CSV table of C-alpha atoms and ligand atoms in Angstrom, one decimal:
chain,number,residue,atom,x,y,z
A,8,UNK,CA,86.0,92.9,99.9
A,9,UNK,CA,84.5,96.4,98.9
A,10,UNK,CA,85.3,100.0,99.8
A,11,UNK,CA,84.6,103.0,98.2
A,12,UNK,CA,88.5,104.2,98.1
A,13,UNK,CA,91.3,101.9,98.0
A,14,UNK,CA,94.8,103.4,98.1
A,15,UNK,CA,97.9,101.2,96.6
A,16,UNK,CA,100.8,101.8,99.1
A,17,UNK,CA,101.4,102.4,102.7
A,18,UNK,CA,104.3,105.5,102.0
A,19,UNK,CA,103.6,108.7,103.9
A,20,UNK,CA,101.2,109.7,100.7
A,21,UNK,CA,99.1,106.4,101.1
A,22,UNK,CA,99.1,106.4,104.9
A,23,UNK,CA,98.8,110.5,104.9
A,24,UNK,CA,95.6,110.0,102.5
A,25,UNK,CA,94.2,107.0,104.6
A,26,UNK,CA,94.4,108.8,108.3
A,27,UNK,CA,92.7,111.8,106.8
A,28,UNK,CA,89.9,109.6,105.0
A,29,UNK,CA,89.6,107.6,108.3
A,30,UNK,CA,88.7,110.6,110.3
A,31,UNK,CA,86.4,112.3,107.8
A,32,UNK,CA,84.3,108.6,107.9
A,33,UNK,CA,85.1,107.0,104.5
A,34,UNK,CA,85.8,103.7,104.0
A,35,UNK,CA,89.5,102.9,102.6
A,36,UNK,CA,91.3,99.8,102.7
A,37,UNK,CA,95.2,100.5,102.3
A,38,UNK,CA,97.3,97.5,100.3
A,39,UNK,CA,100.7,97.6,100.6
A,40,UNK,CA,103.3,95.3,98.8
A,41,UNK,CA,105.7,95.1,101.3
A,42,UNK,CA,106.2,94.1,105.6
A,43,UNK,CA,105.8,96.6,107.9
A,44,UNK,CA,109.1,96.3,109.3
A,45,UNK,CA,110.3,97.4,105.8
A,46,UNK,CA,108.0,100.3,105.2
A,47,UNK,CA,108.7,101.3,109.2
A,48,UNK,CA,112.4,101.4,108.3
A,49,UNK,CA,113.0,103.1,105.4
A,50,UNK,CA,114.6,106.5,106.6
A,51,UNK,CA,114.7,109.0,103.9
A,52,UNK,CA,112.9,112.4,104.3
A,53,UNK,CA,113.9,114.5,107.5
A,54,UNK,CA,113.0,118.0,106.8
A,55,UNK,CA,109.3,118.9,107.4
A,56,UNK,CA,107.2,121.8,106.0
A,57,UNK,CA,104.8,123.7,108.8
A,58,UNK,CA,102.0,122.4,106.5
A,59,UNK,CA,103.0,119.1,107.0
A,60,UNK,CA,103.1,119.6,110.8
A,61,UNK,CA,100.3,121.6,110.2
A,62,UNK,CA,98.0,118.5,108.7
A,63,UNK,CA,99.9,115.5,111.0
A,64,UNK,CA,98.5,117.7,114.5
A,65,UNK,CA,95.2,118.5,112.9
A,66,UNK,CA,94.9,114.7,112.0
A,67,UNK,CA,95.7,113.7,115.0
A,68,UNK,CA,99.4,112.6,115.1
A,69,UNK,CA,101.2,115.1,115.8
A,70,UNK,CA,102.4,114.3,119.2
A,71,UNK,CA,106.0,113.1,118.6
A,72,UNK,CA,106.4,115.1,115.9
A,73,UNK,CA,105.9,118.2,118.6
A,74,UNK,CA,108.0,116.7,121.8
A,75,UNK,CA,111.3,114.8,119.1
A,76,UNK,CA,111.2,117.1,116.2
A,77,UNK,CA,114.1,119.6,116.4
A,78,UNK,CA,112.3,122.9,115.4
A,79,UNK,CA,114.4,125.0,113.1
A,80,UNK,CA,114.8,129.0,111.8
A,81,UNK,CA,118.1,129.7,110.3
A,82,UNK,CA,119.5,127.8,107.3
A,83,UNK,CA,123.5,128.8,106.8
A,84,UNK,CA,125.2,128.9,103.4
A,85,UNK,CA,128.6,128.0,103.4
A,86,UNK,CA,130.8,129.3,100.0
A,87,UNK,CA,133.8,131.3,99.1
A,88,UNK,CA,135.3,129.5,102.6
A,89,UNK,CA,133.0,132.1,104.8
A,90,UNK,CA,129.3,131.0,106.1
A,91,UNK,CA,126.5,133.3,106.1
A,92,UNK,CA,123.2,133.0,107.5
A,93,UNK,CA,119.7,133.0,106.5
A,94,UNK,CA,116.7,133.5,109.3
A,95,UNK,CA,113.9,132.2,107.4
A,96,UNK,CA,111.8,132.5,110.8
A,97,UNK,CA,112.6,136.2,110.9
A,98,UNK,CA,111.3,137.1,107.7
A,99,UNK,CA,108.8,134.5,107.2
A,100,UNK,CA,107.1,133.5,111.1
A,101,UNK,CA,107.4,130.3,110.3
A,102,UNK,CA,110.2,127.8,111.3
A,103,UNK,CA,110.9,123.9,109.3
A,104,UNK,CA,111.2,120.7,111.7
A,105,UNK,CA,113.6,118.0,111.4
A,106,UNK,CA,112.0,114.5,111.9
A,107,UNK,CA,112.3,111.9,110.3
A,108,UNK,CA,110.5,109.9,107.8
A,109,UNK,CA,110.5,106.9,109.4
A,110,UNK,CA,108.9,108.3,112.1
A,111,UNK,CA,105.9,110.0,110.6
A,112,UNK,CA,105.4,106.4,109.2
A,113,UNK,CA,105.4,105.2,112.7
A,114,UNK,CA,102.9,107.8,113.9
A,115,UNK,CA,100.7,107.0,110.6
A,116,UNK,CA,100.5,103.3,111.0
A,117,UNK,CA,99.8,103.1,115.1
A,118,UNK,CA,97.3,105.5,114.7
A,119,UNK,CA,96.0,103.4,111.7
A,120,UNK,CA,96.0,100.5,113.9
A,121,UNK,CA,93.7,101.7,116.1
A,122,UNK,CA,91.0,102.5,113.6
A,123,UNK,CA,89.1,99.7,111.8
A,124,UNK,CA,90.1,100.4,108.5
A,125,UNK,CA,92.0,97.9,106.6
A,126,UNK,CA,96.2,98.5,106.1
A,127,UNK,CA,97.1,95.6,104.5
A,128,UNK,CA,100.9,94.7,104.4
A,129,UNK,CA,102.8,91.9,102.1
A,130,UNK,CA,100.1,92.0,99.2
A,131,UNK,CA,102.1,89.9,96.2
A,132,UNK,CA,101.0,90.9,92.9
A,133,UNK,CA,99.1,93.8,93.5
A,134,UNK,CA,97.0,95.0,90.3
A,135,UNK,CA,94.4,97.6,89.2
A,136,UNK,CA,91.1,96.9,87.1
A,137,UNK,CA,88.6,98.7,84.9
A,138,UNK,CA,89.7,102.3,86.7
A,139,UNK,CA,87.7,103.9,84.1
A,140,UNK,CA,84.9,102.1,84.3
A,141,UNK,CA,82.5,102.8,87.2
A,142,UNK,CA,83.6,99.6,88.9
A,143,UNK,CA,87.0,99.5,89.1
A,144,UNK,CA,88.5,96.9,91.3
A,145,UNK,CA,92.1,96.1,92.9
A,146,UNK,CA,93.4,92.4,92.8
A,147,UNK,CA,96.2,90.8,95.5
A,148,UNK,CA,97.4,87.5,97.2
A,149,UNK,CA,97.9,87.5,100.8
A,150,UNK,CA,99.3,84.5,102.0
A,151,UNK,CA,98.8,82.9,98.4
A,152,UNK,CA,95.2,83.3,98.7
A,153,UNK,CA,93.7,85.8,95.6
A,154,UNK,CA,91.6,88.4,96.9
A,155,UNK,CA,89.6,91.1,95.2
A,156,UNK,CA,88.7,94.6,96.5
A,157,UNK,CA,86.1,96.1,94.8
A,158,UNK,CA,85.5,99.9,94.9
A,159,UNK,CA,84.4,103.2,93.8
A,160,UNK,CA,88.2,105.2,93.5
A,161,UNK,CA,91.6,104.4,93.2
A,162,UNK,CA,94.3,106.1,94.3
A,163,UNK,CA,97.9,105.0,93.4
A,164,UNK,CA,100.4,105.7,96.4
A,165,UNK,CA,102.9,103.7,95.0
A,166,UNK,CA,106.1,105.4,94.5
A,167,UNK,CA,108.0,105.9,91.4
A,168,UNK,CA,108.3,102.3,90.4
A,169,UNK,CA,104.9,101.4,91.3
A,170,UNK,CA,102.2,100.0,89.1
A,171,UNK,CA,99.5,102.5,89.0
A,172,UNK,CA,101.1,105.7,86.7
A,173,UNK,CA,101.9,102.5,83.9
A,174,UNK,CA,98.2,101.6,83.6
A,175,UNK,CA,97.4,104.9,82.4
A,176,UNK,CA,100.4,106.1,81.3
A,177,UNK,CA,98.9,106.6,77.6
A,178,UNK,CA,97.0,109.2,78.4
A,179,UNK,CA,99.8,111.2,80.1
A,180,UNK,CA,101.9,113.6,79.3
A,181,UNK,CA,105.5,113.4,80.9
A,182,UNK,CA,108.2,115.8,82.2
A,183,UNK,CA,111.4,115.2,82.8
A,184,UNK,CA,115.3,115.9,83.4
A,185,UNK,CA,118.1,114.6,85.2
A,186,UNK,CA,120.9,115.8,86.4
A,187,UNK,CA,124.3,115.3,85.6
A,188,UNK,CA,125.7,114.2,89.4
A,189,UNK,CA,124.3,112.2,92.5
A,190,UNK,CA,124.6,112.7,96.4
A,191,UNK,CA,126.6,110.3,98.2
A,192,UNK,CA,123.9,109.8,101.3
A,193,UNK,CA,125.0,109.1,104.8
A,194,UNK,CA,123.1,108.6,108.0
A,195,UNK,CA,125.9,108.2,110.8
A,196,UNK,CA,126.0,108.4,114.3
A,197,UNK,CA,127.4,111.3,114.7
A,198,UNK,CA,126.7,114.6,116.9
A,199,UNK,CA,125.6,117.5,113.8
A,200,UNK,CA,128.5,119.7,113.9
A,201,UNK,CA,125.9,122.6,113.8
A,202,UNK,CA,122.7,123.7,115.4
A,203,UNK,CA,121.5,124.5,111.6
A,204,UNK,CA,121.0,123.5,108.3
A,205,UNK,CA,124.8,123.9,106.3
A,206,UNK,CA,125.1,123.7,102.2
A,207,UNK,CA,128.4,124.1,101.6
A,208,UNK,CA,129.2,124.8,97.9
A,209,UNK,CA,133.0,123.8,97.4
A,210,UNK,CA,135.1,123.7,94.2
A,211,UNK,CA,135.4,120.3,94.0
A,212,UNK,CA,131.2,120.1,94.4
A,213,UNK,CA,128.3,120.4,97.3
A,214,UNK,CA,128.1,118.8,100.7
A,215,UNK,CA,125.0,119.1,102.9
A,216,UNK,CA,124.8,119.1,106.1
A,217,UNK,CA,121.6,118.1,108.5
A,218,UNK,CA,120.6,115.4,111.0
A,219,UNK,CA,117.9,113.4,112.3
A,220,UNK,CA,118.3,113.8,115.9
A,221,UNK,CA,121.0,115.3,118.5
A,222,UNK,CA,123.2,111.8,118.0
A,223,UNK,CA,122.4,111.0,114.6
A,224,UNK,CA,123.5,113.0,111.6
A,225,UNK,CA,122.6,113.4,108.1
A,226,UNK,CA,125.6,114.2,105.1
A,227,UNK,CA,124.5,114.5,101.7
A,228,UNK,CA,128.0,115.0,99.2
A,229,UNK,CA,128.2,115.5,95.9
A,230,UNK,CA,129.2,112.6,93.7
A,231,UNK,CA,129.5,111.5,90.1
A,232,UNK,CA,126.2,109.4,89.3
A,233,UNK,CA,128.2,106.2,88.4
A,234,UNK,CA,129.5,106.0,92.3
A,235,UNK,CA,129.0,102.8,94.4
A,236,UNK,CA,128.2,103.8,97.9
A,237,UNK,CA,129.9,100.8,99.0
A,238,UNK,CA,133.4,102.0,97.2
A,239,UNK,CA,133.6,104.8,100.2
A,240,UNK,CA,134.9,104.6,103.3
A,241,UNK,CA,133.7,106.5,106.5
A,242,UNK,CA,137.5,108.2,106.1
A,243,UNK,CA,137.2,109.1,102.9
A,244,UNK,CA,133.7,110.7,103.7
A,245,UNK,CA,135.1,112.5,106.6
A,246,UNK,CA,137.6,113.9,104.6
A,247,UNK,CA,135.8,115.3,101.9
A,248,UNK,CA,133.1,116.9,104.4
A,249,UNK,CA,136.1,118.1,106.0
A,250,UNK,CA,137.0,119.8,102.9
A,251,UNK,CA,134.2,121.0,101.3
A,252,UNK,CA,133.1,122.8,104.6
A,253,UNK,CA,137.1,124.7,104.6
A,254,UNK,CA,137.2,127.9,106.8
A,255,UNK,CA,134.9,126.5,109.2
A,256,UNK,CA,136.3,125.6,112.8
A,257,UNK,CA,134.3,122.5,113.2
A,258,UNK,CA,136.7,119.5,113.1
A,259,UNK,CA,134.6,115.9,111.8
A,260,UNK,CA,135.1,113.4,113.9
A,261,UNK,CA,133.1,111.2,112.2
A,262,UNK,CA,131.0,107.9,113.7
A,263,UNK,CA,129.5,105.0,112.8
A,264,UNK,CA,128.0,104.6,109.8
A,265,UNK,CA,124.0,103.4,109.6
A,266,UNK,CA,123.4,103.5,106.2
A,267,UNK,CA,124.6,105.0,103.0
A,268,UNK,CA,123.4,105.0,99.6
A,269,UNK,CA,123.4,106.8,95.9
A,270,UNK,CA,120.8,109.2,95.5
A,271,UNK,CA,120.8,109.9,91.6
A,272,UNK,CA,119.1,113.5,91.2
A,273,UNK,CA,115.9,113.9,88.7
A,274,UNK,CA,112.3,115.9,88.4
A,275,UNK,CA,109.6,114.3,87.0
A,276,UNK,CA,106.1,115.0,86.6
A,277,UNK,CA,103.4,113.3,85.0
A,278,UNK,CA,100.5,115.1,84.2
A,279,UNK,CA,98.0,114.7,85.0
A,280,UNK,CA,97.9,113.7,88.0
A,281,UNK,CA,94.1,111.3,87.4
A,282,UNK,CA,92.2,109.4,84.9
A,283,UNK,CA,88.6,107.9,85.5
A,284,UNK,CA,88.6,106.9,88.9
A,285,UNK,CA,92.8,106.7,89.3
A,286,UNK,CA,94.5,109.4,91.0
A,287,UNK,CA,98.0,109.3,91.7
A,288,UNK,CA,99.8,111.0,94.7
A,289,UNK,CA,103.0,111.3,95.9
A,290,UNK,CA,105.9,109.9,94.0
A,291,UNK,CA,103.7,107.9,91.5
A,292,UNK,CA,103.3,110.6,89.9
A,293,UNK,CA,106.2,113.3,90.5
A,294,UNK,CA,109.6,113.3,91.8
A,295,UNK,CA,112.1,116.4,92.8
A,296,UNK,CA,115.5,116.4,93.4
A,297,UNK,CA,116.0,116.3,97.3
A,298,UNK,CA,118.0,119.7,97.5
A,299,UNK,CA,114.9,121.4,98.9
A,300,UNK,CA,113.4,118.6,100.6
A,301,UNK,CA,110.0,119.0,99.1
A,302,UNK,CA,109.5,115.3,98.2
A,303,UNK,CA,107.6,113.6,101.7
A,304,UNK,CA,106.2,117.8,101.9
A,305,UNK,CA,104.4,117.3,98.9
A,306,UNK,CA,103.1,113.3,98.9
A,307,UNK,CA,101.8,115.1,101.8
A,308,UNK,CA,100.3,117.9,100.0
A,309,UNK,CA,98.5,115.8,97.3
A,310,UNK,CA,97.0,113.2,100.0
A,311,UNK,CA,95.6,116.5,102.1
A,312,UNK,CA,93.7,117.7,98.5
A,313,UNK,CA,92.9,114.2,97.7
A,314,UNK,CA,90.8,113.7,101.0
A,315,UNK,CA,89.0,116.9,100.6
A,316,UNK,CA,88.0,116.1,97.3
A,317,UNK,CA,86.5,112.9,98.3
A,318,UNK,CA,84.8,114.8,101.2
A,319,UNK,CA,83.1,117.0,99.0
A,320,UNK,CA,82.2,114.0,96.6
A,321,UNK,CA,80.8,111.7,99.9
A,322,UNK,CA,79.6,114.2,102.4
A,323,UNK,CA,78.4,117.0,99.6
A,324,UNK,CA,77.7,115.1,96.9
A,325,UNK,CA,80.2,117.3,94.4
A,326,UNK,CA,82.6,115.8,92.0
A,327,UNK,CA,84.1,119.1,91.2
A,328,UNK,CA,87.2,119.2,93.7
A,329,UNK,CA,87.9,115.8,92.5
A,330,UNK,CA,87.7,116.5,88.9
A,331,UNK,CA,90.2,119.7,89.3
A,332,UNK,CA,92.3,117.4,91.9
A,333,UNK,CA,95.3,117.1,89.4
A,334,UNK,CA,95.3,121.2,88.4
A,335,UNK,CA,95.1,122.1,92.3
A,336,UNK,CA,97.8,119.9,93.1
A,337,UNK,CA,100.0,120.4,90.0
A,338,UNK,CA,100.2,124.1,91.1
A,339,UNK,CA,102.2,123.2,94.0
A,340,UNK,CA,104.3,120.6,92.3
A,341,UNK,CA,105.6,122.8,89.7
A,342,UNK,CA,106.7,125.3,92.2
A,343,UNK,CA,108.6,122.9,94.1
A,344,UNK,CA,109.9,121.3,91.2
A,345,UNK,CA,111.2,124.8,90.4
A,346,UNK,CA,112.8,125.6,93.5
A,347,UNK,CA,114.5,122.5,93.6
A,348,UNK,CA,116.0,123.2,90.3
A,349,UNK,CA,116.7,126.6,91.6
A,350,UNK,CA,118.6,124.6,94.6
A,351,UNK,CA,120.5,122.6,92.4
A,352,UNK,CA,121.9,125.1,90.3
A,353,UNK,CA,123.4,126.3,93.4
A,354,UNK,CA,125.4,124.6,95.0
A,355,UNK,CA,127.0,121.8,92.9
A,356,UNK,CA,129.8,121.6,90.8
A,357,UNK,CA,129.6,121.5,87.3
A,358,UNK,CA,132.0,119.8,85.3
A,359,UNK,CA,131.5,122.0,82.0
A,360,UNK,CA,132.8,125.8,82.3
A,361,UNK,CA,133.1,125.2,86.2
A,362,UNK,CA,134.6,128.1,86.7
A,363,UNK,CA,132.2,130.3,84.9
A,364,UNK,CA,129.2,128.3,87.1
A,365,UNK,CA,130.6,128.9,90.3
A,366,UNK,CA,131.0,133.0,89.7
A,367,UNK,CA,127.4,133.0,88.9
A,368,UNK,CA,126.7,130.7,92.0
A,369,UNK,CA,128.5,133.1,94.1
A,370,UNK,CA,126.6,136.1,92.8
A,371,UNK,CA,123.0,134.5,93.1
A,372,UNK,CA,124.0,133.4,96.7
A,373,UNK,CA,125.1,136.9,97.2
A,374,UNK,CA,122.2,138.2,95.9
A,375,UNK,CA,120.0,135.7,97.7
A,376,UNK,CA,121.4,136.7,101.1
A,377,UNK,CA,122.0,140.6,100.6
A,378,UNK,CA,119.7,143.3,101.4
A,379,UNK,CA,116.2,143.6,98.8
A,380,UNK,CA,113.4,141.1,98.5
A,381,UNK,CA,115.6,138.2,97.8
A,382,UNK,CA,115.7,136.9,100.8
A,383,UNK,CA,112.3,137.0,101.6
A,384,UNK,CA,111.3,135.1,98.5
A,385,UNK,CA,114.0,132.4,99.1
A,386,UNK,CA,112.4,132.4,103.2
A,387,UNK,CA,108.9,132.2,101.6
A,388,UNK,CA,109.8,129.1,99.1
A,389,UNK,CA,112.2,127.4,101.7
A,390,UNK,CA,109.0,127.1,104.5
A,391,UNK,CA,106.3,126.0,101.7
A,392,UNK,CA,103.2,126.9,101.4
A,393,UNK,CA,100.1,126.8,103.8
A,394,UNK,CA,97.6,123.5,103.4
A,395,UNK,CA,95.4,123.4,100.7
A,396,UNK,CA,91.8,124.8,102.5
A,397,UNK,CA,88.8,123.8,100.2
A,398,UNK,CA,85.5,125.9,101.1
A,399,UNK,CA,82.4,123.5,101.2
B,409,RFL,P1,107.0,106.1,98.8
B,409,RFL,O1,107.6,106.6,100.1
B,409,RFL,O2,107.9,105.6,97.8
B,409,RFL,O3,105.9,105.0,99.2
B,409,RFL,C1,105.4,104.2,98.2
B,409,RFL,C2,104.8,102.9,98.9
B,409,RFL,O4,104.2,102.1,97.9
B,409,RFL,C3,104.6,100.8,98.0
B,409,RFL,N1,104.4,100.1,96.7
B,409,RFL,C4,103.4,99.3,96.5
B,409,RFL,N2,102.3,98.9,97.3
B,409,RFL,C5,101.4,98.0,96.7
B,409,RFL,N3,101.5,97.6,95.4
B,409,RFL,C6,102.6,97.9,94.6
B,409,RFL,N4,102.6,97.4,93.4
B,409,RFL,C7,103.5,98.8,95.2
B,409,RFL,N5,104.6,99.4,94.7
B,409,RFL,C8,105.2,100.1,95.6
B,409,RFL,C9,106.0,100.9,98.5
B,409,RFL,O5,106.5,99.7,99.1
B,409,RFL,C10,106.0,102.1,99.4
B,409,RFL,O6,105.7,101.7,100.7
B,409,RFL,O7,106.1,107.2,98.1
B,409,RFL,P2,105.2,108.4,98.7
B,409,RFL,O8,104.3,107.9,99.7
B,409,RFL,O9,104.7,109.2,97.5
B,409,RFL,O10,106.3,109.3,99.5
B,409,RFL,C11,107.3,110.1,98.8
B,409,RFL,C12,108.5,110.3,99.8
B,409,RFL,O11,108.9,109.0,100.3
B,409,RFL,C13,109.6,110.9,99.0
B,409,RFL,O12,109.2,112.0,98.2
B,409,RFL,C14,110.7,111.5,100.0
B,409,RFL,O13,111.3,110.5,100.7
B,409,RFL,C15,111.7,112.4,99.2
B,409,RFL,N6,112.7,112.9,100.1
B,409,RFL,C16,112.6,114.0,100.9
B,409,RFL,N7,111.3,114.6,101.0
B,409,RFL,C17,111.1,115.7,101.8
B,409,RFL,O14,110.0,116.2,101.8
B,409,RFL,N8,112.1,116.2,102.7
B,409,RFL,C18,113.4,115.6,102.7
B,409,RFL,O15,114.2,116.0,103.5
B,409,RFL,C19,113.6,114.5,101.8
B,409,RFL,N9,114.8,113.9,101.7
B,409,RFL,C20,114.0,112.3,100.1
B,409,RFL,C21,115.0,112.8,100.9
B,409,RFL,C22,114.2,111.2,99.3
B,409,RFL,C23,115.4,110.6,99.3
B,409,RFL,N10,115.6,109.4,98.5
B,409,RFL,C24,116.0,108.2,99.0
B,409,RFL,C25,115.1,109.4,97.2
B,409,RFL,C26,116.2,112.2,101.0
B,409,RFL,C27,116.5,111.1,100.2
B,409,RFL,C28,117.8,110.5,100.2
């Protein structure tokens, strides 16, 4: 097999990259280690950027995104046992959507399926070759046959724990910290007890509150980092939303319980983001904690600089875009990175000098949601950026 880019994963960076490369007329073949019904069903990611709905409409899947996603404006803060609001549409324009992940993966992959282009699913031992040479190569079994995919890029799509950030991991530098306490994730069925986004910052630590649809919720609560999800039961969940959301007048009802899971908080960036004829997008090559929900926004991000780049290279004949890929991209990464620190540092509970933590979160939320330009620069970092535009 050749191609001139071959992309390792079929996440929403991969599939992102793919669709846009698809439309623009260059070959890609997409290799993916694991089913479809896996990669269709991981639900994650829910809260989407206008540039992201911004780049799935232009590339034409935005459909269901436009008729299912629940179009939001107003975040509300919940602390001190009052709730005030934030109308991020007002002072910005611009309003977030709540989809979810597994959707845009959906929408990715049918419209994939109706293009020519390769999106190959259960490769086993997926490897990269000579990616600084001028031929490098990607090597797989499908069905225990070994098959090799020659090419002129590669881009690694692979997540965190994928393969392609180790194979040139000498040459990069890395950033990184982790916090000291997890999120307890939940996805339940379960009515959201509020039109609106709700972080509720409670002595005894955060809970967030979101959803994935008008039946199913999302609940995100603070937790130590050595928690098993499966030590927690839907009661004592209940309880402690319950309780971190005291002097509200919704009551939790609870529901059943779809899925929950440990979600240890951690940045990382590597840097940079290419070597020779690798590039990494997505989580390969940074993570952010998800208490701004930038992570799917900006796999996104890279995959929509990425395909202009190799635009300009294939259509214009220009390798600069592609050689300044990682420095555009980084740009946006460290911002987010930033803000989700920034979002962090908010709401949880820390168990050194807690008291001393919360006055100072009490006084940056009240400074955040007073009157002066605070507000508009949390609006401004909450919505994201516009798309990346390159001019040919
Ligand atoms: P993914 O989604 O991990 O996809 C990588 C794909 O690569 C495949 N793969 C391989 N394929 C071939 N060969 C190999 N050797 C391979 N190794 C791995 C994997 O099977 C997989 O299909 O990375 P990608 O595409 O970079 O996308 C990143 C996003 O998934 C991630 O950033 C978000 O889910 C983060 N995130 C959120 N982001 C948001 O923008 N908004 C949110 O509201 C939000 N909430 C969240 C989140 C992440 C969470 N978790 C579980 C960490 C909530 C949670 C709980």
């Amino acid at each position: 097999m050749r191609t001139k880019v071959a992309i390792v994963g079929a996440g929403p960076a991969g599939l992102m990259l793919g669709q846009l490369l698809s439309l623009m007329s260059i070959d890609n073949v997409i290799v993916e280690s694991r089913p479809k019904e896996y990669v269709e069903g991981r639900s994650r990611a829910g809260q989407i950027t206008p540039a992201t709905v911004k780049i799935l409409t232009e590339s034409g899947v935005g459909s269901r995104i436009a008729s299912e996603g629940m179009v939001h404006s107003t975040l509300q803060f919940h602390y001190e046992g009052a709730t005030r609001e934030l109308n991020f549409e007002a002072l910005t324009g611009r309003t977030v959507t709540i989809y979810g992940q597994q959707e845009i993966i959906k929408d990715l992959i049918a419209a994939r399926l109706k293009t020519d282009y390769p999106l190959l699913f259960d490769a086993a031992d997926v490897q990269i070759h000579d990616a600084d040479a001028h031929t490098p190569s990607v090597t797989f079994k499908l069905n225990g046959v070994q098959q090799v995919l020659d090419c002129d890029f590669i881009v690694g799509c692979d997540g965190f724990h994928g393969i392609c950030r180790p194979y040139i991991a000498d040459s990069l530098k890395f950033f990184s910290h982790a916090y000291p306490f997890a999120w307890l994730a939940v996805l339940a069925e379960m009515s959201p007890i509020s039109r609106d986004v709700i972080f509720a910052s409670h002595e005894s630590g955060l809970a967030l509150f979101t959803m994935r649809s008008p039946s199913v919720s999302r609940i995100y609560l603070q937790c130590s980092p050595d928690a098993q999800a499966d030590n927690w039961s839907g009661a004592q969940m209940w309880d402690l939303l319950q309780a971190r959301i005291e002097g509200r007048p919704e009551k939790v009802n609870g529901g059943a319980v779809i899925e929950k899971s440990i979600v240890h908080l951690r940045s990382f960036v590597a840097e940079k983001m290419q070597k020779g004829r690798l590039f990494l997008a997505g989580d390969a090559a940074h993570i952010v904690p998800p208490s701004a929900a930038k992570g799917l926004n900006l796999a996104v991000s890279d995959a929509n600089i990425l395909a202009r780049a190799f635009e300009r290279f294939y259509a214009h004949d220009k390798d600069d875009l592609l050689l300044s890929y990682s420095d555009i991209a980084l740009k946006q990464v460290w911002k987010d990175v930033q803000f989700s620190h920034a979002m962090v540092m908010l709401f949880h509970r820390f168990d050194h000098n807690a008291d001393f933590h919360r006055r100072l979160q009490t006084a940056e939320l009240d400074r955040i949601l007073g009157p002066g330009p605070a507000a508009q620069n949390f609006a401004e970092l909450w919505v994201g950026s516009p798309p990346f535009e390159a001019s040919i």
